[in-house]
């Protein structure tokens, strides 16, 4: 016959659990009191040290200017007609017009 009742924890397992908790506590203590990550400065480099395609990253003013130019270009593209690939017949449309044409295509398919 086998005994299915639970036996009390052995002293070796209790010692192991206490030891592991102590090691973990010591680790947390040392990390909390002695570890301090080195602060990293922002990426600001002189433009002459950067390749031509990365000059926009040199200063925060240059990054702001690049963002402003990109947003202006995107706004113009979103509201203008233009050829993307004329031989293939691919055009750029304003967003509103493109949505109207898409709705018309879906209605025609029904």
CSV table of C-alpha atoms in Angstrom, one decimal:
chain,number,residue,atom,x,y,z
A,1,UNK,CA,0.0,0.0,0.0
A,2,UNK,CA,1.2,3.5,-0.8
A,3,UNK,CA,0.7,6.4,1.4
A,4,UNK,CA,-1.0,9.3,-0.5
A,5,UNK,CA,-0.8,11.9,2.3
A,6,UNK,CA,1.6,14.8,2.0
A,7,UNK,CA,4.8,14.5,4.0
A,8,UNK,CA,6.2,17.6,5.7
A,9,UNK,CA,9.0,19.5,4.0
A,10,UNK,CA,12.4,18.1,4.7
A,11,UNK,CA,15.0,20.4,6.4
A,12,UNK,CA,17.2,20.3,3.2
A,13,UNK,CA,14.4,21.8,1.0
A,14,UNK,CA,13.7,24.5,3.6
A,15,UNK,CA,17.4,25.4,3.8
A,16,UNK,CA,17.6,25.5,0.0
A,17,UNK,CA,14.5,27.9,-0.2
A,18,UNK,CA,15.9,30.2,2.5
A,19,UNK,CA,19.4,30.2,0.8
A,20,UNK,CA,17.9,31.1,-2.6
A,21,UNK,CA,15.8,33.9,-1.1
A,22,UNK,CA,18.9,35.2,0.6
A,23,UNK,CA,20.9,35.1,-2.7
A,24,UNK,CA,18.1,36.8,-4.5
A,25,UNK,CA,17.8,39.5,-1.8
A,26,UNK,CA,21.6,40.1,-1.9
A,27,UNK,CA,21.5,40.5,-5.6
A,28,UNK,CA,18.6,43.0,-5.4
A,29,UNK,CA,20.5,44.9,-2.7
A,30,UNK,CA,23.7,45.2,-4.8
A,31,UNK,CA,21.8,46.1,-8.0
A,32,UNK,CA,19.8,48.8,-6.2
A,33,UNK,CA,22.7,50.4,-4.3
A,34,UNK,CA,25.7,50.0,-6.6
A,35,UNK,CA,24.4,49.9,-10.2
A,36,UNK,CA,23.9,53.2,-11.9
A,37,UNK,CA,23.7,53.2,-15.7
A,38,UNK,CA,25.8,55.7,-17.5
A,39,UNK,CA,23.6,58.4,-18.9
A,40,UNK,CA,23.9,58.8,-22.7
A,41,UNK,CA,24.0,62.2,-24.2
A,42,UNK,CA,21.7,63.0,-27.1
A,43,UNK,CA,23.0,62.4,-30.6
A,44,UNK,CA,24.4,65.8,-31.4
A,45,UNK,CA,27.4,65.7,-33.7
A,46,UNK,CA,29.0,68.3,-35.8
A,47,UNK,CA,27.6,68.2,-39.4
A,48,UNK,CA,31.1,67.9,-40.8
A,49,UNK,CA,31.6,64.6,-39.0
A,50,UNK,CA,28.5,63.0,-40.6
A,51,UNK,CA,27.9,61.7,-44.1
A,52,UNK,CA,25.9,63.9,-46.5
A,53,UNK,CA,22.7,61.8,-46.1
A,54,UNK,CA,22.8,62.1,-42.3
A,55,UNK,CA,23.4,65.8,-41.9
A,56,UNK,CA,19.8,66.3,-40.8
A,57,UNK,CA,20.6,64.3,-37.6
A,58,UNK,CA,23.3,66.7,-36.5
A,59,UNK,CA,21.3,69.0,-34.3
A,60,UNK,CA,17.8,69.3,-32.9
A,61,UNK,CA,17.2,72.3,-35.1
A,62,UNK,CA,18.3,70.4,-38.2
A,63,UNK,CA,15.9,67.5,-37.2
A,64,UNK,CA,13.0,69.9,-36.7
A,65,UNK,CA,13.7,71.5,-40.1
A,66,UNK,CA,13.9,68.1,-41.8
A,67,UNK,CA,10.6,67.1,-40.2
A,68,UNK,CA,8.9,70.3,-41.3
A,69,UNK,CA,10.1,69.8,-44.9
A,70,UNK,CA,8.9,66.2,-44.9
A,71,UNK,CA,5.5,67.2,-43.6
A,72,UNK,CA,5.2,70.0,-46.1
A,73,UNK,CA,6.1,67.6,-49.0
A,74,UNK,CA,3.6,65.0,-47.8
A,75,UNK,CA,0.8,67.6,-47.5
A,76,UNK,CA,1.5,68.8,-51.0
A,77,UNK,CA,1.5,65.2,-52.3
A,78,UNK,CA,-1.7,64.4,-50.5
A,79,UNK,CA,-3.5,67.2,-52.2
A,80,UNK,CA,-2.1,67.4,-55.8
A,81,UNK,CA,-2.3,65.6,-59.1
A,82,UNK,CA,1.0,64.3,-60.5
A,83,UNK,CA,2.5,61.5,-62.6
A,84,UNK,CA,4.2,58.8,-60.7
A,85,UNK,CA,5.0,56.6,-63.8
A,86,UNK,CA,3.7,58.2,-67.0
A,87,UNK,CA,4.5,55.2,-69.4
A,88,UNK,CA,2.7,52.8,-67.0
A,89,UNK,CA,-0.2,55.2,-66.5
A,90,UNK,CA,0.3,55.6,-62.7
A,91,UNK,CA,-0.9,58.9,-61.3
A,92,UNK,CA,-0.9,60.6,-57.9
A,93,UNK,CA,-4.4,61.8,-56.8
A,94,UNK,CA,-5.6,63.9,-53.9
A,95,UNK,CA,-6.8,61.6,-51.1
A,96,UNK,CA,-10.5,62.7,-51.4
A,97,UNK,CA,-10.6,62.0,-55.1
A,98,UNK,CA,-8.9,58.6,-54.7
A,99,UNK,CA,-11.5,57.6,-52.1
A,100,UNK,CA,-14.3,58.7,-54.4
A,101,UNK,CA,-12.9,56.5,-57.2
A,102,UNK,CA,-12.4,53.6,-54.9
A,103,UNK,CA,-16.1,53.8,-53.8
A,104,UNK,CA,-17.2,54.0,-57.4
A,105,UNK,CA,-15.1,50.9,-58.2
A,106,UNK,CA,-16.6,48.9,-55.4
A,107,UNK,CA,-20.2,50.0,-56.3
A,108,UNK,CA,-19.6,48.9,-59.9
A,109,UNK,CA,-18.4,45.4,-58.8
A,110,UNK,CA,-21.7,44.8,-56.8
